[in-house]
Tab-separated table of C-alpha atoms and ligand atoms in Angstrom:
chain	number	residue	atom	x	y	z
A	1	UNK	CA	102.611	12.975	187.363
A	2	UNK	CA	98.874	15.705	187.615
A	3	UNK	CA	99.052	17.000	191.194
A	4	UNK	CA	94.803	17.358	191.810
A	5	UNK	CA	93.856	19.036	195.482
A	6	UNK	CA	91.234	16.334	197.034
A	7	UNK	CA	90.481	19.028	200.376
A	8	UNK	CA	88.215	17.604	202.651
A	9	UNK	CA	86.481	18.782	205.942
A	10	UNK	CA	86.485	21.595	206.422
A	11	UNK	CA	85.030	23.044	202.001
A	12	UNK	CA	81.790	22.784	201.692
A	13	UNK	CA	82.560	21.014	198.301
A	14	UNK	CA	85.902	18.507	197.938
A	15	UNK	CA	88.042	21.050	195.556
A	16	UNK	CA	88.326	18.411	193.410
A	17	UNK	CA	90.189	20.963	189.937
A	18	UNK	CA	90.881	19.578	186.801
A	19	UNK	CA	94.299	19.376	187.036
A	20	UNK	CA	95.708	21.571	184.330
A	21	UNK	CA	93.318	24.431	185.086
A	22	UNK	CA	93.775	24.445	188.831
A	23	UNK	CA	95.437	23.909	191.801
A	24	UNK	CA	95.810	24.754	195.005
A	25	UNK	CA	95.532	24.339	198.701
A	26	UNK	CA	92.716	26.095	200.782
A	27	UNK	CA	93.487	26.279	204.983
A	28	UNK	CA	90.995	25.533	207.336
A	29	UNK	CA	89.163	28.461	208.592
A	30	UNK	CA	88.572	26.465	211.966
A	31	UNK	CA	90.205	23.976	214.149
A	32	UNK	CA	90.009	20.492	211.188
A	33	UNK	CA	93.070	18.701	209.542
A	34	UNK	CA	93.473	19.491	205.525
A	35	UNK	CA	94.110	16.796	204.631
A	36	UNK	CA	95.600	17.356	200.638
A	37	UNK	CA	95.873	14.580	198.472
A	38	UNK	CA	98.989	15.070	195.481
A	39	UNK	CA	98.442	12.969	192.144
A	40	UNK	CA	99.241	9.466	191.680
A	41	UNK	CA	102.176	9.113	194.511
A	42	UNK	CA	99.304	8.569	197.077
A	43	UNK	CA	101.776	11.760	199.405
A	44	UNK	CA	98.988	12.510	202.181
A	45	UNK	CA	100.860	15.558	203.666
A	46	UNK	CA	98.009	16.794	207.026
A	47	UNK	CA	98.025	19.167	208.968
A	48	UNK	CA	95.957	20.545	211.858
A	49	UNK	CA	96.219	24.248	211.975
A	50	UNK	CA	94.904	25.329	215.131
A	51	UNK	CA	93.187	28.197	216.522
A	52	UNK	CA	93.081	30.685	219.242
A	53	UNK	CA	91.145	33.268	220.572
A	54	UNK	CA	90.364	35.794	217.656
A	55	UNK	CA	93.814	34.407	215.600
A	56	UNK	CA	94.813	31.090	213.740
A	57	UNK	CA	97.625	30.706	215.929
A	58	UNK	CA	100.205	27.953	214.209
A	59	UNK	CA	100.738	26.002	218.042
A	60	UNK	CA	101.511	23.076	216.959
A	61	UNK	CA	101.143	21.566	213.001
A	62	UNK	CA	100.853	18.063	213.210
A	63	UNK	CA	102.840	16.867	209.703
A	64	UNK	CA	102.107	12.659	208.962
A	65	UNK	CA	103.411	11.866	205.861
A	66	UNK	CA	102.266	8.460	204.770
A	67	UNK	CA	103.741	8.511	201.278
A	68	UNK	CA	105.745	5.429	199.203
A	69	UNK	CA	108.057	7.590	198.155
A	70	UNK	CA	107.170	9.039	194.860
A	71	UNK	CA	110.292	9.320	192.048
A	72	UNK	CA	109.152	13.319	192.880
A	73	UNK	CA	110.403	12.710	196.297
A	74	UNK	CA	113.637	11.279	197.245
A	75	UNK	CA	113.262	8.647	198.753
A	76	UNK	CA	115.778	8.917	201.728
A	77	UNK	CA	114.484	12.211	203.518
A	78	UNK	CA	117.326	11.453	206.750
A	79	UNK	CA	119.962	10.590	203.885
A	80	UNK	CA	122.956	13.260	204.649
A	81	UNK	CA	126.218	13.665	203.663
A	82	UNK	CA	127.914	11.623	205.857
A	83	UNK	CA	128.394	14.326	207.763
A	84	UNK	CA	125.474	14.600	209.475
A	85	UNK	CA	124.238	17.197	207.903
A	86	UNK	CA	120.633	15.924	206.903
A	87	UNK	CA	119.145	16.813	203.597
A	88	UNK	CA	117.032	20.166	203.242
A	89	UNK	CA	113.242	20.307	201.880
A	90	UNK	CA	113.303	23.614	200.235
A	91	UNK	CA	109.983	26.000	198.707
A	92	UNK	CA	109.966	27.951	195.118
A	93	UNK	CA	108.059	30.318	194.527
A	94	UNK	CA	107.910	31.834	190.791
A	95	UNK	CA	105.104	34.343	189.218
A	96	UNK	CA	106.569	33.097	185.284
A	97	UNK	CA	108.938	30.836	183.184
A	98	UNK	CA	110.826	28.690	185.940
A	99	UNK	CA	114.480	28.942	184.691
A	100	UNK	CA	116.144	29.454	187.586
A	101	UNK	CA	113.067	26.575	188.719
A	102	UNK	CA	113.713	24.408	186.662
A	103	UNK	CA	117.537	24.689	187.052
A	104	UNK	CA	117.126	24.303	190.685
A	105	UNK	CA	115.248	21.196	190.075
A	106	UNK	CA	117.406	19.765	188.418
A	107	UNK	CA	120.368	20.174	190.343
A	108	UNK	CA	118.454	18.866	193.375
A	109	UNK	CA	118.097	15.229	190.899
A	110	UNK	CA	121.447	15.053	189.423
A	111	UNK	CA	123.089	15.136	193.278
A	112	UNK	CA	124.530	19.241	193.254
A	113	UNK	CA	121.890	20.289	195.920
A	114	UNK	CA	121.715	18.323	199.318
A	115	UNK	CA	117.839	18.802	198.954
A	116	UNK	CA	114.597	18.300	197.213
A	117	UNK	CA	112.354	20.643	196.050
A	118	UNK	CA	109.060	19.222	198.315
A	119	UNK	CA	106.321	22.462	196.499
A	120	UNK	CA	106.175	25.230	194.454
A	121	UNK	CA	104.028	28.338	195.720
A	122	UNK	CA	102.980	30.807	192.953
A	123	UNK	CA	100.580	33.624	191.862
A	124	UNK	CA	100.352	32.425	188.255
A	125	UNK	CA	98.651	29.305	188.498
A	126	UNK	CA	99.054	29.042	184.508
A	127	UNK	CA	102.333	30.161	184.386
A	128	UNK	CA	105.507	27.983	183.015
A	129	UNK	CA	106.925	27.431	186.831
A	130	UNK	CA	103.657	25.797	187.812
A	131	UNK	CA	103.067	24.332	184.424
A	132	UNK	CA	106.983	22.454	185.133
A	133	UNK	CA	105.894	21.893	188.672
A	134	UNK	CA	103.237	19.863	187.104
A	135	UNK	CA	105.012	17.972	185.037
A	136	UNK	CA	107.279	17.116	187.352
A	137	UNK	CA	104.510	15.919	190.148
A	138	UNK	CA	105.360	18.462	192.111
A	139	UNK	CA	102.401	19.797	194.746
A	140	UNK	CA	101.571	23.822	193.797
A	141	UNK	CA	100.597	25.855	196.102
A	142	UNK	CA	98.586	29.694	194.887
A	143	UNK	CA	99.076	32.070	196.926
A	144	UNK	CA	98.224	35.576	197.349
A	145	UNK	CA	94.400	35.467	196.899
A	146	UNK	CA	93.535	38.307	195.161
A	147	UNK	CA	91.560	39.177	192.667
A	148	UNK	CA	92.516	37.598	190.225
A	149	UNK	CA	93.647	34.440	191.481
A	150	UNK	CA	90.337	34.304	194.935
A	151	UNK	CA	91.141	30.707	195.139
A	152	UNK	CA	94.535	31.855	196.215
A	153	UNK	CA	95.936	30.980	199.878
A	154	UNK	CA	96.418	33.309	202.872
A	155	UNK	CA	99.630	34.628	204.289
A	156	UNK	CA	98.953	32.534	207.668
A	157	UNK	CA	98.017	29.179	205.676
A	158	UNK	CA	100.523	29.739	203.468
A	159	UNK	CA	103.060	29.199	206.871
A	160	UNK	CA	100.958	26.445	207.686
A	161	UNK	CA	101.210	24.729	204.401
A	162	UNK	CA	105.519	25.029	204.791
A	163	UNK	CA	105.204	23.657	208.067
A	164	UNK	CA	103.197	20.896	207.513
A	165	UNK	CA	105.374	20.024	204.287
A	166	UNK	CA	108.557	19.886	206.559
A	167	UNK	CA	110.035	23.148	204.351
A	168	UNK	CA	113.573	24.329	205.314
A	169	UNK	CA	114.690	26.970	202.899
A	170	UNK	CA	111.774	28.792	201.144
A	171	UNK	CA	113.599	30.288	197.622
A	172	UNK	CA	111.835	33.214	195.470
A	173	UNK	CA	113.300	32.431	191.734
A	174	UNK	CA	110.968	35.212	189.904
A	175	UNK	CA	108.668	35.935	192.200
A	176	UNK	CA	107.143	38.934	192.179
A	177	UNK	CA	104.168	39.303	195.147
A	178	UNK	CA	105.815	41.133	198.402
A	179	UNK	CA	106.657	37.852	200.945
A	180	UNK	CA	104.860	39.348	203.414
A	181	UNK	CA	105.792	39.626	207.527
A	182	UNK	CA	104.201	36.472	208.620
A	183	UNK	CA	106.466	34.658	206.598
A	184	UNK	CA	109.735	36.485	207.625
A	185	UNK	CA	108.830	35.546	210.573
A	186	UNK	CA	108.805	32.002	210.341
A	187	UNK	CA	111.716	31.186	208.533
A	188	UNK	CA	114.852	33.727	209.456
A	189	UNK	CA	117.539	33.624	207.555
A	190	UNK	CA	115.993	30.903	205.808
A	191	UNK	CA	114.339	33.326	202.375
A	192	UNK	CA	116.299	34.348	199.653
A	193	UNK	CA	116.041	35.949	195.938
A	194	UNK	CA	117.449	36.601	192.668
A	195	UNK	CA	117.654	39.770	191.238
A	196	UNK	CA	118.854	40.288	188.260
A	197	UNK	CA	121.099	43.609	189.164
A	198	UNK	CA	124.249	44.631	191.444
A	199	UNK	CA	122.176	45.399	194.430
A	200	UNK	CA	121.422	47.971	196.002
A	201	UNK	CA	121.995	49.396	191.874
A	202	UNK	CA	118.630	48.740	190.046
A	203	UNK	CA	116.489	46.863	193.395
A	204	UNK	CA	113.269	47.878	194.892
A	205	UNK	CA	109.643	48.360	193.438
A	206	UNK	CA	109.076	48.225	189.907
A	207	UNK	CA	112.778	47.328	189.782
A	208	UNK	CA	111.931	43.084	188.321
A	209	UNK	CA	112.647	41.399	184.864
A	210	UNK	CA	113.177	42.959	181.259
A	211	UNK	CA	112.892	45.951	183.091
A	212	UNK	CA	115.922	45.693	185.099
A	213	UNK	CA	118.371	44.663	182.597
A	214	UNK	CA	116.797	47.653	179.767
A	215	UNK	CA	117.502	50.341	183.306
A	216	UNK	CA	120.919	49.044	183.783
A	217	UNK	CA	121.633	49.219	178.982
A	218	UNK	CA	119.691	53.093	179.663
A	219	UNK	CA	122.845	54.155	182.222
A	220	UNK	CA	125.334	53.417	180.870
A	221	UNK	CA	126.508	50.735	183.786
A	222	UNK	CA	129.860	48.314	181.826
A	223	UNK	CA	127.987	46.087	184.254
A	224	UNK	CA	125.749	43.686	185.887
A	225	UNK	CA	124.737	40.690	187.444
A	226	UNK	CA	123.146	38.722	189.459
A	227	UNK	CA	122.587	39.519	193.024
A	228	UNK	CA	121.855	36.735	196.071
A	229	UNK	CA	119.801	38.119	199.015
A	230	UNK	CA	118.411	37.119	202.506
A	231	UNK	CA	114.616	38.702	202.070
A	232	UNK	CA	113.487	40.864	204.440
A	233	UNK	CA	109.956	42.964	204.355
A	234	UNK	CA	111.006	45.401	202.138
A	235	UNK	CA	112.223	44.274	198.579
A	236	UNK	CA	115.906	43.878	197.068
A	237	UNK	CA	116.645	45.420	200.731
A	238	UNK	CA	117.809	42.311	202.993
A	239	UNK	CA	121.729	41.134	203.229
A	240	UNK	CA	123.114	40.068	200.327
A	241	UNK	CA	124.991	36.198	200.625
A	242	UNK	CA	126.306	36.036	196.317
A	243	UNK	CA	126.973	38.332	193.263
A	244	UNK	CA	128.213	37.678	190.381
A	245	UNK	CA	129.260	40.362	187.472
A	246	UNK	CA	128.992	40.274	183.789
A	247	UNK	CA	129.873	42.495	181.158
A	248	UNK	CA	127.503	45.422	179.307
A	249	UNK	CA	128.161	45.130	175.604
A	250	UNK	CA	128.018	48.415	173.842
A	251	UNK	CA	125.813	47.081	171.375
A	252	UNK	CA	123.909	44.791	173.579
A	253	UNK	CA	120.344	44.562	173.436
A	254	UNK	CA	117.992	43.752	177.090
A	255	UNK	CA	117.039	40.657	175.720
A	256	UNK	CA	120.683	39.703	175.259
A	257	UNK	CA	121.595	41.045	178.340
A	258	UNK	CA	118.891	39.177	179.212
A	259	UNK	CA	119.829	36.223	178.560
A	260	UNK	CA	123.816	36.378	179.070
A	261	UNK	CA	123.113	37.605	183.030
A	262	UNK	CA	120.092	34.507	182.979
A	263	UNK	CA	122.710	31.986	182.630
A	264	UNK	CA	125.441	33.361	185.503
A	265	UNK	CA	122.091	33.552	187.138
A	266	UNK	CA	121.297	29.638	186.844
A	267	UNK	CA	124.233	28.536	187.841
A	268	UNK	CA	125.490	31.534	190.628
A	269	UNK	CA	121.827	29.942	192.242
A	270	UNK	CA	122.687	26.694	192.182
A	271	UNK	CA	126.071	27.382	194.566
A	272	UNK	CA	124.296	29.737	196.142
A	273	UNK	CA	121.769	26.807	197.024
A	274	UNK	CA	124.268	23.743	196.988
A	275	UNK	CA	126.123	26.299	199.956
A	276	UNK	CA	122.573	26.558	201.668
A	277	UNK	CA	121.793	23.277	202.282
A	278	UNK	CA	125.842	21.749	203.076
A	279	UNK	CA	125.583	24.893	205.936
A	280	UNK	CA	128.197	25.916	204.777
A	281	UNK	CA	126.594	29.761	205.313
A	282	UNK	CA	128.224	31.918	208.178
A	283	UNK	CA	127.442	34.704	209.405
A	284	UNK	CA	130.275	37.452	210.178
A	285	UNK	CA	129.696	39.795	213.238
A	286	UNK	CA	128.623	42.565	210.959
A	287	UNK	CA	125.747	40.414	210.434
A	288	UNK	CA	127.480	39.643	206.356
A	289	UNK	CA	126.223	36.063	205.442
A	290	UNK	CA	129.126	34.791	203.781
A	291	UNK	CA	130.292	31.040	202.659
A	292	UNK	CA	132.552	29.119	203.052
A	293	UNK	CA	134.503	26.778	199.949
A	294	UNK	CA	133.471	23.180	200.102
A	295	UNK	CA	136.662	22.188	198.184
A	296	UNK	CA	138.742	24.938	201.424
A	297	UNK	CA	137.349	25.219	204.055
A	298	UNK	CA	139.595	27.940	204.745
A	299	UNK	CA	138.249	29.820	202.417
A	300	UNK	CA	134.599	32.658	202.320
A	301	UNK	CA	133.030	34.742	200.231
B	1	LIG	N1	109.272	41.200	201.884
B	1	LIG	C1	109.937	40.458	199.650
B	1	LIG	N2	109.897	40.298	198.978
B	1	LIG	C2	110.088	40.157	197.666
B	1	LIG	C3	111.912	40.275	198.035
B	1	LIG	C4	112.050	40.988	199.229
B	1	LIG	O1	113.017	41.251	198.363
B	1	LIG	N3	111.412	41.020	200.144
B	1	LIG	N4	111.718	40.316	196.074
B	1	LIG	C5	111.132	39.940	195.106
B	1	LIG	C6	111.677	39.959	193.946
B	1	LIG	N5	112.058	40.994	193.777
B	1	LIG	C7	113.308	41.557	193.000
B	1	LIG	O2	113.995	40.820	193.030
B	1	LIG	C8	110.766	42.315	193.099
B	1	LIG	C9	109.364	41.369	192.382
B	1	LIG	C10	108.590	42.230	192.417
B	1	LIG	C11	109.030	44.018	192.156
B	1	LIG	C12	107.920	44.371	191.815
B	1	LIG	O3	108.373	45.983	191.855
B	1	LIG	N6	106.448	43.852	192.222
B	1	LIG	C13	105.300	44.877	191.818
B	1	LIG	C14	103.936	44.001	191.015
B	1	LIG	C15	104.456	42.920	189.692
B	1	LIG	C16	103.799	42.334	189.456
B	1	LIG	O4	103.103	41.820	189.826
B	1	LIG	O5	103.778	41.394	187.927
B	1	LIG	C17	104.841	46.103	193.280
B	1	LIG	O6	105.347	45.380	193.666
B	1	LIG	O7	104.440	46.842	192.649
B	1	LIG	C18	110.315	44.570	192.945
B	1	LIG	C19	110.993	43.293	192.733
B	1	LIG	C20	109.764	39.645	195.048
B	1	LIG	N7	109.082	39.095	196.790
B	2	GAR	N1	112.794	41.806	190.336
B	2	GAR	C1	113.257	40.267	190.850
B	2	GAR	C2	113.390	39.577	189.436
B	2	GAR	O1	113.203	40.786	188.366
B	2	GAR	N2	113.713	38.089	189.276
B	2	GAR	C3	114.064	37.723	187.526
B	2	GAR	O2	113.005	37.134	187.189
B	2	GAR	C4	113.731	36.709	186.787
B	2	GAR	C5	112.633	34.917	186.212
B	2	GAR	O3	113.115	33.934	185.682
B	2	GAR	P1	113.184	32.722	185.181
B	2	GAR	O4	111.501	32.662	185.489
B	2	GAR	O5	113.546	32.430	183.921
B	2	GAR	O6	113.815	32.170	186.782
B	2	GAR	C6	115.112	36.037	186.598
B	2	GAR	O7	115.499	36.887	185.722
B	2	GAR	C7	115.184	36.654	188.058
B	2	GAR	O8	116.259	37.504	188.658
């Protein structure tokens, strides 16, 4: 399903774009209602960002989603696990191919994750993750606004979009921009990221993608593996939630190592997101987050 955003009210001209080339949500620069139309599912999500003083405050965002549920988003939002735990709404952020995004989406569809992806956010509208989202009829939001992507939205407007879609958790999956403090403050203990090394090793600014695997090999490290952590205002310094160890072979190329780690990333991220959506994450008194086992409630990791 192609996704188009017909933006009315505050734009000089309707922002109708060829669904193959561009779609984004640009929000009101003043008090008005932005109604965004998502493709053939006729899903209108309208929300009002109310300005006050010089800063647009997100006082109360009215989200009326008048929609026949398409196949894209589960038909029973209120569905719970039989124990009163509500199905969660997920936002995924990508910058590249999006294999973790696809893995998470497939897990939601097959029921391994008690949640639904309701929006894809990207800083590169032509990336593989955005293409996949379009093919699946998921809304795509372009963030942030840059010279290369002038149609991107601001941090305040991004928060308004996510609030308007009633997002519970924000999942970074190969997103290569710094998440702004506005979003971090709006979603405390609700933004996670996956990094392809055993943090704190090989993390921080400049450490992403193949660069990480090349550095691991060059260091002589015998083990590496994915880390999933909560996101704070700096790169890769948030509280570690889960890790998985992957061996480094003596003759590994960076590509071979990346592929081995990526397979483990897909498994680990689905397990961790399932725990998030089932409310099995707890915080130790020392501030370390731990995951309660699904099989044995007396076991934590
Ligand atoms: N506030 C936060 N934002 C983000 C975090 C985070 O932990 N806190 N994690 C990153 C993901 N990431 C590692 O897991 C990461 C991504 C990108 C970079 C980086 O150095 N980026 C370059 C720009 C790269 C590009 O645009 O091609 C840079 O900032 O110069 C480091 C780590 C996502 N956001
Ligand atoms: N520092 C962030 C970082 O390097 N993230 C890494 O980007 C890749 C995205 O792959 P994908 O687009 O196929 O999911 C993944 O390996 C992820 O760990």
